[in-house]
Coordinates of C-alpha atoms and ligand atoms in Angstrom, one line a residue:
M1 CA 22.5 -4.2 -23.2
I2 CA 20.7 -1.2 -21.8
L3 CA 17.4 -2.9 -21.2
G4 CA 16.4 -2.9 -17.6
T5 CA 18.8 -0.3 -16.1
S6 CA 16.6 2.7 -15.8
L7 CA 13.9 2.2 -13.2
Q8 CA 14.0 5.0 -10.8
G9 CA 10.4 5.3 -10.0
T10 CA 9.0 5.2 -6.5
V11 CA 5.5 5.7 -5.6
T12 CA 4.3 8.7 -3.7
Q13 CA 1.0 10.3 -3.1
I14 CA -2.0 9.6 -5.2
A15 CA -5.6 10.6 -4.6
L16 CA -9.0 9.4 -5.8
L17 CA -10.9 12.1 -7.7
A18 CA -14.0 10.6 -9.2
S19 CA -15.6 7.5 -10.4
V20 CA -18.3 6.3 -12.8
V21 CA -20.1 3.1 -12.4
S22 CA -22.0 1.1 -15.1
L23 CA -23.4 -2.3 -15.1
C24 CA -21.2 -4.8 -16.9
T25 CA -22.5 -5.9 -20.2
A26 CA -19.5 -7.8 -21.5
D27 CA -20.6 -10.9 -23.3
S28 CA -18.0 -12.8 -21.3
T29 CA -19.5 -12.0 -18.0
P30 CA -19.1 -15.2 -16.0
Q31 CA -22.3 -17.1 -15.5
E32 CA -22.1 -17.5 -11.7
A33 CA -20.9 -14.0 -11.0
V34 CA -22.3 -10.5 -10.7
C35 CA -20.0 -8.0 -12.5
T36 CA -19.8 -4.3 -12.5
D37 CA -17.7 -2.1 -14.8
Y38 CA -16.0 1.0 -13.4
S39 CA -14.3 4.0 -14.8
I40 CA -12.0 5.2 -12.1
T41 CA -10.1 8.5 -12.0
V42 CA -6.7 8.0 -10.3
R43 CA -4.4 10.9 -9.5
A44 CA -0.9 9.4 -9.6
T45 CA 2.5 10.9 -8.9
A46 CA 5.5 9.1 -10.3
D47 CA 9.0 9.7 -11.5
L48 CA 8.8 9.4 -15.3
S49 CA 12.0 8.6 -17.1
T50 CA 12.3 10.9 -20.1
F51 CA 12.9 9.0 -23.4
A52 CA 15.9 10.5 -25.1
G53 CA 15.4 8.7 -28.3
P54 CA 16.1 8.6 -31.1
K55 CA 12.3 8.3 -31.5
W56 CA 11.6 6.1 -34.5
T57 CA 9.0 7.1 -37.1
D58 CA 9.1 3.9 -39.2
N59 CA 9.8 0.2 -38.8
N60 CA 13.4 0.5 -40.0
E61 CA 14.2 3.1 -37.4
L62 CA 12.5 1.0 -34.7
T63 CA 14.5 -2.1 -35.8
Q64 CA 17.7 -0.1 -35.6
F65 CA 16.8 1.0 -32.1
I66 CA 16.2 -2.6 -31.1
I67 CA 19.5 -3.7 -32.5
D68 CA 21.3 -1.1 -30.4
V69 CA 19.4 -1.4 -27.2
N70 CA 19.4 -5.2 -27.3
G71 CA 22.9 -5.9 -28.3
R72 CA 26.5 -5.8 -26.9
I73 CA 27.7 -2.6 -28.5
P74 CA 29.8 -0.9 -25.8
N75 CA 29.2 2.7 -24.5
L76 CA 25.8 3.2 -26.1
P77 CA 24.1 6.2 -24.4
S78 CA 21.1 5.4 -22.3
P79 CA 17.8 5.8 -24.1
F80 CA 16.7 8.0 -21.2
N81 CA 18.0 11.3 -20.0
G82 CA 16.8 12.1 -16.5
D83 CA 13.4 11.9 -15.0
Q84 CA 10.6 14.1 -14.0
N85 CA 8.2 14.0 -11.1
V86 CA 4.8 14.1 -12.8
T87 CA 1.4 14.2 -11.2
S88 CA -1.5 13.5 -13.5
D89 CA -5.1 12.2 -13.5
Y90 CA -5.6 8.9 -15.3
K91 CA -8.8 7.1 -16.1
I92 CA -8.7 3.4 -15.4
G93 CA -11.2 1.0 -16.9
A94 CA -11.9 -1.9 -14.5
T95 CA -14.4 -4.7 -13.7
F96 CA -15.3 -6.2 -10.4
C97 CA -16.9 -9.6 -10.3
T98 CA -18.3 -11.3 -7.2
P99 CA -20.0 -14.7 -6.8
R100 CA -23.8 -14.5 -7.5
D101 CA -24.2 -16.3 -4.2
A102 CA -23.7 -13.3 -1.8
H103 CA -22.9 -15.7 1.0
A104 CA -20.1 -17.5 -0.9
K105 CA -17.4 -18.2 1.6
N106 CA -14.5 -16.4 0.0
A107 CA -16.4 -13.5 -1.5
K108 CA -14.7 -11.0 0.8
T109 CA -11.3 -12.1 -0.5
V110 CA -10.7 -9.8 -3.4
L111 CA -8.1 -10.7 -6.1
L112 CA -6.6 -7.6 -7.7
A113 CA -5.4 -8.8 -11.1
T114 CA -2.9 -7.0 -13.4
H115 CA -2.4 -8.3 -16.9
G116 CA 0.9 -8.5 -18.8
L117 CA 2.3 -6.9 -22.0
G118 CA 0.2 -7.6 -25.1
F119 CA -3.1 -8.1 -23.3
D120 CA -5.8 -6.0 -21.7
R121 CA -8.0 -6.9 -18.7
S122 CA -9.8 -9.6 -20.8
Y123 CA -6.8 -11.8 -20.2
W124 CA -8.5 -12.8 -16.9
N125 CA -12.0 -13.0 -18.4
L126 CA -11.5 -14.6 -21.8
P127 CA -14.6 -15.0 -23.8
Y128 CA -13.1 -18.0 -25.7
D129 CA -14.5 -21.2 -24.2
P130 CA -14.9 -19.8 -20.7
D131 CA -15.1 -23.2 -19.1
E132 CA -11.5 -23.9 -20.1
Y133 CA -9.8 -20.5 -20.2
N134 CA -11.7 -18.0 -18.0
F135 CA -10.0 -17.3 -14.7
V136 CA -12.7 -15.0 -13.4
D137 CA -15.3 -17.6 -14.1
F138 CA -13.2 -20.2 -12.2
A139 CA -12.4 -18.0 -9.3
T140 CA -15.9 -16.8 -8.7
Q141 CA -17.2 -20.4 -8.9
K142 CA -14.8 -21.1 -6.1
G143 CA -16.4 -18.2 -4.2
Y144 CA -13.7 -15.5 -4.7
S145 CA -14.2 -11.9 -6.0
V146 CA -11.9 -10.5 -8.7
F147 CA -11.1 -6.9 -9.6
F148 CA -9.3 -6.6 -12.9
Y149 CA -8.4 -3.6 -14.9
D150 CA -6.9 -2.3 -18.2
R151 CA -3.3 -1.1 -17.5
L152 CA -2.7 2.5 -18.5
G153 CA -2.8 3.2 -22.2
L154 CA -5.0 0.2 -23.1
G155 CA -8.7 -0.7 -23.4
E156 CA -10.9 1.8 -21.5
S157 CA -8.0 3.4 -19.7
S158 CA -6.4 6.7 -20.5
S159 CA -4.3 7.1 -23.6
I160 CA -0.7 8.1 -23.1
S161 CA 2.3 8.2 -25.5
G162 CA 4.1 4.9 -26.0
F163 CA 7.3 6.9 -25.4
V164 CA 6.1 7.9 -21.9
N165 CA 4.0 5.0 -20.6
Q166 CA 6.1 3.1 -18.1
Y167 CA 6.6 1.0 -15.1
S168 CA 6.7 3.7 -12.4
V169 CA 3.4 5.3 -13.2
Q170 CA 1.7 1.9 -13.5
L171 CA 3.0 1.0 -10.1
A172 CA 1.6 4.2 -8.7
I173 CA -1.8 3.4 -10.2
L174 CA -1.7 -0.1 -8.8
E175 CA -0.9 1.2 -5.4
Q176 CA -3.9 3.5 -5.5
L177 CA -6.2 0.8 -6.8
A178 CA -5.2 -1.5 -3.9
S179 CA -5.9 1.3 -1.4
Y180 CA -9.4 1.9 -2.9
L181 CA -10.2 -1.8 -2.6
R182 CA -9.0 -1.7 1.0
A183 CA -11.4 1.1 1.7
G184 CA -14.3 -0.9 0.2
Q185 CA -14.5 1.2 -3.0
Y186 CA -15.3 -0.5 -6.4
T187 CA -16.1 -3.7 -4.7
G188 CA -19.8 -3.9 -5.6
S189 CA -21.9 -5.5 -2.9
V190 CA -18.9 -6.9 -1.1
G191 CA -18.1 -3.6 0.7
V192 CA -14.8 -3.7 2.7
P193 CA -12.9 -6.9 1.8
D194 CA -11.5 -9.2 4.5
S195 CA -8.4 -9.5 2.5
I196 CA -6.8 -8.4 -0.8
V197 CA -4.6 -10.7 -2.9
L198 CA -2.4 -9.2 -5.7
L199 CA -2.5 -11.4 -8.8
G200 CA -0.1 -10.6 -11.6
H201 CA 0.8 -12.1 -15.0
S202 CA 4.3 -11.3 -16.4
F203 CA 4.7 -7.5 -16.5
G204 CA 1.7 -7.5 -14.1
S205 CA 3.8 -9.7 -11.8
Y206 CA 6.6 -7.2 -11.8
L207 CA 4.2 -4.5 -10.7
S208 CA 2.6 -6.7 -8.0
H209 CA 6.0 -7.8 -6.7
A210 CA 7.1 -4.1 -6.6
L211 CA 4.0 -3.0 -4.7
V212 CA 4.6 -5.4 -1.8
A213 CA 8.3 -4.4 -1.8
Y214 CA 7.6 -0.7 -1.6
K215 CA 4.4 -1.0 0.5
P216 CA 4.2 -4.3 2.4
D217 CA 0.9 -3.4 4.1
A218 CA -0.9 -2.8 0.9
V219 CA -2.2 -6.3 0.5
D220 CA -2.5 -9.7 2.3
A221 CA -1.2 -12.2 -0.3
L222 CA 0.7 -12.3 -3.6
I223 CA 0.2 -14.6 -6.6
L224 CA 2.8 -14.2 -9.3
T225 CA 2.1 -16.0 -12.6
G226 CA 4.2 -16.2 -15.7
Y227 CA 7.2 -14.8 -13.8
G228 CA 10.7 -15.7 -12.7
L229 CA 13.6 -14.1 -10.8
N230 CA 16.6 -16.2 -11.8
A231 CA 18.7 -13.9 -13.9
S232 CA 20.6 -16.6 -15.6
A233 CA 17.3 -17.8 -17.3
L234 CA 16.0 -14.3 -18.1
R235 CA 16.8 -13.7 -21.7
F236 CA 14.9 -10.5 -22.7
D237 CA 17.3 -10.1 -25.5
L238 CA 16.1 -13.3 -27.1
V239 CA 12.5 -12.3 -26.5
F240 CA 12.9 -9.0 -28.2
E241 CA 14.5 -10.6 -31.2
A242 CA 11.7 -13.3 -31.3
W243 CA 9.0 -10.6 -31.1
Q244 CA 10.3 -8.8 -34.2
F245 CA 8.5 -5.6 -33.1
R246 CA 6.7 -3.4 -35.6
I247 CA 5.0 0.0 -35.0
A248 CA 1.5 -1.1 -33.9
S249 CA -0.5 1.6 -35.8
G250 CA 0.9 0.3 -39.1
Q251 CA -0.1 -3.3 -38.5
D252 CA -3.8 -3.0 -37.6
E253 CA -6.5 -0.4 -38.1
A254 CA -7.6 -1.1 -34.5
F255 CA -4.3 0.4 -33.4
A256 CA -4.7 3.7 -35.4
K257 CA -4.9 5.8 -32.3
F258 CA -1.6 4.7 -30.8
D259 CA 1.6 6.8 -31.5
A260 CA 4.8 5.2 -32.8
G261 CA 6.0 4.4 -29.3
Y262 CA 3.4 1.5 -29.3
T263 CA 4.7 -1.6 -30.9
T264 CA 3.5 -5.1 -31.4
W265 CA 5.1 -8.4 -32.3
V266 CA 5.1 -9.1 -36.0
D267 CA 2.6 -12.0 -36.4
L268 CA 0.9 -15.1 -35.0
Y269 CA 4.1 -17.1 -35.0
A270 CA 6.0 -14.5 -33.1
N271 CA 3.2 -14.7 -30.6
I272 CA 3.4 -18.5 -30.4
N273 CA 7.2 -18.3 -30.2
T274 CA 7.1 -16.3 -27.0
F275 CA 3.8 -17.1 -25.3
F276 CA 2.9 -20.7 -26.2
K277 CA 4.3 -24.2 -26.0
G278 CA 3.1 -27.0 -28.3
P279 CA 1.4 -29.4 -28.2
Y280 CA -0.2 -27.9 -25.1
F281 CA -2.4 -25.3 -26.8
S282 CA -5.0 -25.2 -29.5
L283 CA -4.0 -23.2 -32.6
D284 CA -7.5 -21.7 -32.6
V285 CA -6.8 -20.2 -29.1
A286 CA -3.5 -18.7 -30.3
K287 CA -5.3 -17.2 -33.3
F288 CA -7.9 -15.8 -31.0
A289 CA -5.2 -14.3 -28.8
E290 CA -3.5 -12.8 -31.8
S291 CA -6.8 -11.2 -33.0
K292 CA -7.2 -9.6 -29.6
K293 CA -3.6 -8.7 -28.9
Q294 CA -2.8 -5.2 -27.5
P295 CA 0.1 -2.9 -28.3
I296 CA 3.1 -2.6 -26.0
A297 CA 4.5 0.8 -25.1
F298 CA 8.2 0.3 -25.8
T299 CA 9.1 2.2 -22.6
E300 CA 7.2 -0.4 -20.5
P301 CA 9.8 -3.2 -20.9
L302 CA 12.6 -0.7 -21.1
T303 CA 11.8 0.7 -17.6
I304 CA 11.6 -2.7 -15.8
N305 CA 14.7 -3.2 -13.7
P306 CA 14.5 -6.7 -12.3
G307 CA 17.8 -6.4 -10.4
A308 CA 16.6 -3.3 -8.5
L309 CA 13.5 -4.7 -6.9
P310 CA 14.1 -4.4 -3.2
L311 CA 13.7 -7.4 -0.9
P312 CA 10.1 -7.4 0.2
K313 CA 9.5 -7.3 4.0
F314 CA 6.2 -8.7 3.0
K315 CA 5.0 -11.4 5.4
G316 CA 1.9 -12.6 3.6
P317 CA 1.7 -15.9 1.6
V318 CA 3.4 -15.8 -1.8
L319 CA 2.8 -18.2 -4.7
L320 CA 5.1 -18.1 -7.7
I321 CA 3.6 -20.2 -10.5
T322 CA 5.0 -20.4 -14.0
G323 CA 4.6 -22.7 -17.0
E324 CA 7.2 -25.4 -17.3
Y325 CA 8.3 -24.2 -20.7
D326 CA 8.0 -20.4 -20.2
F327 CA 10.3 -18.9 -22.9
I328 CA 10.3 -15.3 -21.5
F329 CA 11.3 -15.9 -17.9
C330 CA 13.0 -19.3 -18.0
N331 CA 14.5 -19.4 -21.5
G332 CA 12.1 -22.2 -22.2
Y333 CA 12.6 -24.4 -19.2
C334 CA 11.6 -23.5 -15.6
T335 CA 12.1 -26.6 -13.6
D336 CA 15.5 -25.8 -12.1
V337 CA 15.3 -22.0 -12.0
L338 CA 11.9 -21.1 -10.5
D339 CA 12.6 -21.7 -6.8
S340 CA 15.9 -20.0 -6.5
P341 CA 16.5 -17.1 -5.8
A342 CA 12.8 -16.5 -5.3
D343 CA 12.8 -18.4 -2.0
L344 CA 15.4 -16.0 -0.7
I345 CA 13.8 -12.9 -2.1
F346 CA 10.5 -13.8 -0.5
G347 CA 12.2 -15.1 2.7
A348 CA 10.1 -12.9 5.0
S349 CA 6.9 -14.5 3.7
K350 CA 5.1 -16.8 6.2
K351 CA 4.5 -19.2 3.3
F352 CA 6.4 -19.1 0.0
K353 CA 5.7 -21.7 -2.6
S354 CA 7.1 -22.0 -6.1
Y355 CA 5.2 -24.2 -8.5
V356 CA 6.2 -25.3 -12.0
Q357 CA 2.9 -25.8 -13.9
P358 CA 3.5 -28.8 -16.2
N359 CA 2.9 -28.6 -19.9
M360 CA 2.5 -24.9 -20.3
G361 CA 4.2 -21.9 -21.9
H362 CA 4.2 -18.2 -20.9
G363 CA 0.6 -17.3 -21.8
M364 CA -0.8 -19.5 -19.0
N365 CA -4.5 -18.7 -19.4
L366 CA -4.3 -19.7 -23.0
H367 CA -3.0 -23.3 -22.6
K368 CA -5.1 -26.5 -22.5
N369 CA -4.7 -27.1 -18.8
A370 CA -5.4 -23.5 -17.7
T371 CA -8.0 -24.7 -15.2
G372 CA -5.4 -27.0 -13.7
Y373 CA -3.3 -24.0 -12.7
F374 CA -6.3 -21.9 -11.7
G375 CA -7.0 -24.7 -9.2
V376 CA -3.4 -24.5 -7.8
V377 CA -4.0 -20.8 -7.2
T378 CA -7.3 -21.2 -5.4
D379 CA -6.1 -24.2 -3.4
F380 CA -3.1 -22.1 -2.3
L381 CA -5.4 -19.4 -1.1
G382 CA -7.6 -21.8 0.7
A383 CA -4.7 -23.6 2.4
N384 CA -3.6 -20.2 3.7
G385 CA -7.0 -19.3 5.1
L386 CA -7.9 -16.9 2.3
Ligands
NAG401 C1 7.3 14.2 -6.3 O1 7.1 15.5 -5.8 C2 6.4 15.5 -4.5 C3 6.0 16.9 -4.2 O2 7.1 17.8 -4.4 C4 7.2 14.8 -3.5 O3 6.5 14.8 -2.3 C5 7.5 13.4 -3.9 O4 8.4 12.8 -3.0 C6 8.1 13.4 -5.3 N1 8.0 12.0 -5.8 C7 9.1 11.4 -6.3 C8 8.8 10.0 -6.8 O5 10.2 11.9 -6.3
NAG402 C1 19.5 -20.0 -10.9 O1 19.3 -21.3 -11.2 C2 20.5 -22.1 -11.2 C3 20.1 -23.5 -11.8 O2 19.3 -24.2 -10.9 C4 21.1 -22.1 -9.9 O3 22.3 -22.9 -9.9 C5 21.4 -20.7 -9.4 O4 21.9 -20.7 -8.1 C6 20.2 -19.9 -9.5 N1 20.5 -18.5 -9.2 C7 20.3 -17.9 -8.1 C8 20.8 -16.5 -8.0 O5 19.7 -18.4 -7.2
NAG403 C1 -2.9 -29.9 -15.0 O1 -2.5 -29.1 -13.9 C2 -2.5 -29.8 -12.7 C3 -2.2 -28.7 -11.6 O2 -0.9 -28.2 -11.8 C4 -1.5 -30.9 -12.8 O3 -1.5 -31.6 -11.5 C5 -1.8 -31.8 -13.9 O4 -0.8 -32.8 -14.0 C6 -1.9 -31.0 -15.2 N1 -2.3 -31.9 -16.3 C7 -1.7 -31.9 -17.4 C8 -2.2 -32.9 -18.4 O5 -0.8 -31.2 -17.7

């Protein structure tokens, strides 16, 4: 198995170039919040691993690549040959929402939210039955502000080849976004925040974890959702087989602009297989999620290297919260694998808590009791003075 052996990226210097502001008109704008959309130009420098191929041009070639990269065939060459230090400007589409009540007690605590693979920033601001599924709605009602963005390649953010888009550059972008927020940029009427909390889901949790590992001063607290660190329960090989990836552009006209490096799971049931656990979700929500799904650059999962994340010296509070039946990080059952070794990895934290959210799969915001877990997140922040 080659997956997960190639992360070499470290974050270096990045600079703000320009920004464009527009009022948020999304129909899902939370009722009790004031939201602003931003288009932010980020200059990022990162080591980009060079994909050596073979680059697939059709679904058969893609499937053959997955068989090789995923299996036990000995001595397969790495799909990457070297890396290049690349500096580039990227446009990032983002939204900042703050409670309508400007004096809300936590408004100066800003959550910086990074979505996972297969989603865009709307994961945090789902228009489907917002009272039940919309995190931004919930958090702003609790008085918190939330900054959420489209990861590189998706939504309103810059396009980039699906054979190039990867972990290191996304980490460099997240680092820079955190520093902008620290300086009071893109925070609407809030100005300079009192504190910044990184919030990740899945791939977004990898990025958030990595940022506090490389740069412990970047933020004040860390919330990792849909995530796990116990290697014996991490079965990415199973996940890749369950996804049954296809080239995204061939599956949906909406994906026409994406090159062959962008893939997507084959259908609704592959989505349910990996992101949901019955009977704890509504089929209509799964169908909605499938209709809004986003392509995955194959080099994103290929460049994660779970084993190589350094031990954070991060002292702020850390909450790791994952669904009891998460298939992707716990091979379907988290109860006995969530706490360890995460408790050691986050040993420098003044408050580490692992929490198995009952009756939930991997796509936490899409399950029936989403507001139950939202409450665990905001209660944890409150208990830690944030
Ligand atoms: C990229 O190059 C710059 C300028 O030469 C250097 O400062 C930086 O350390 C390099 N970054 C990485 C990730 O190697
Ligand atoms: C992973 O979980 C198992 C089952 O609880 C436990 O025995 C093991 O020690 C954990 N692994 C690590 C590295 O903590
Ligand atoms: C909903 O989530 C809360 C918080 O984790 C939990 O206490 C409660 O038992 C959950 N309810 C159901 C029905 O899963």
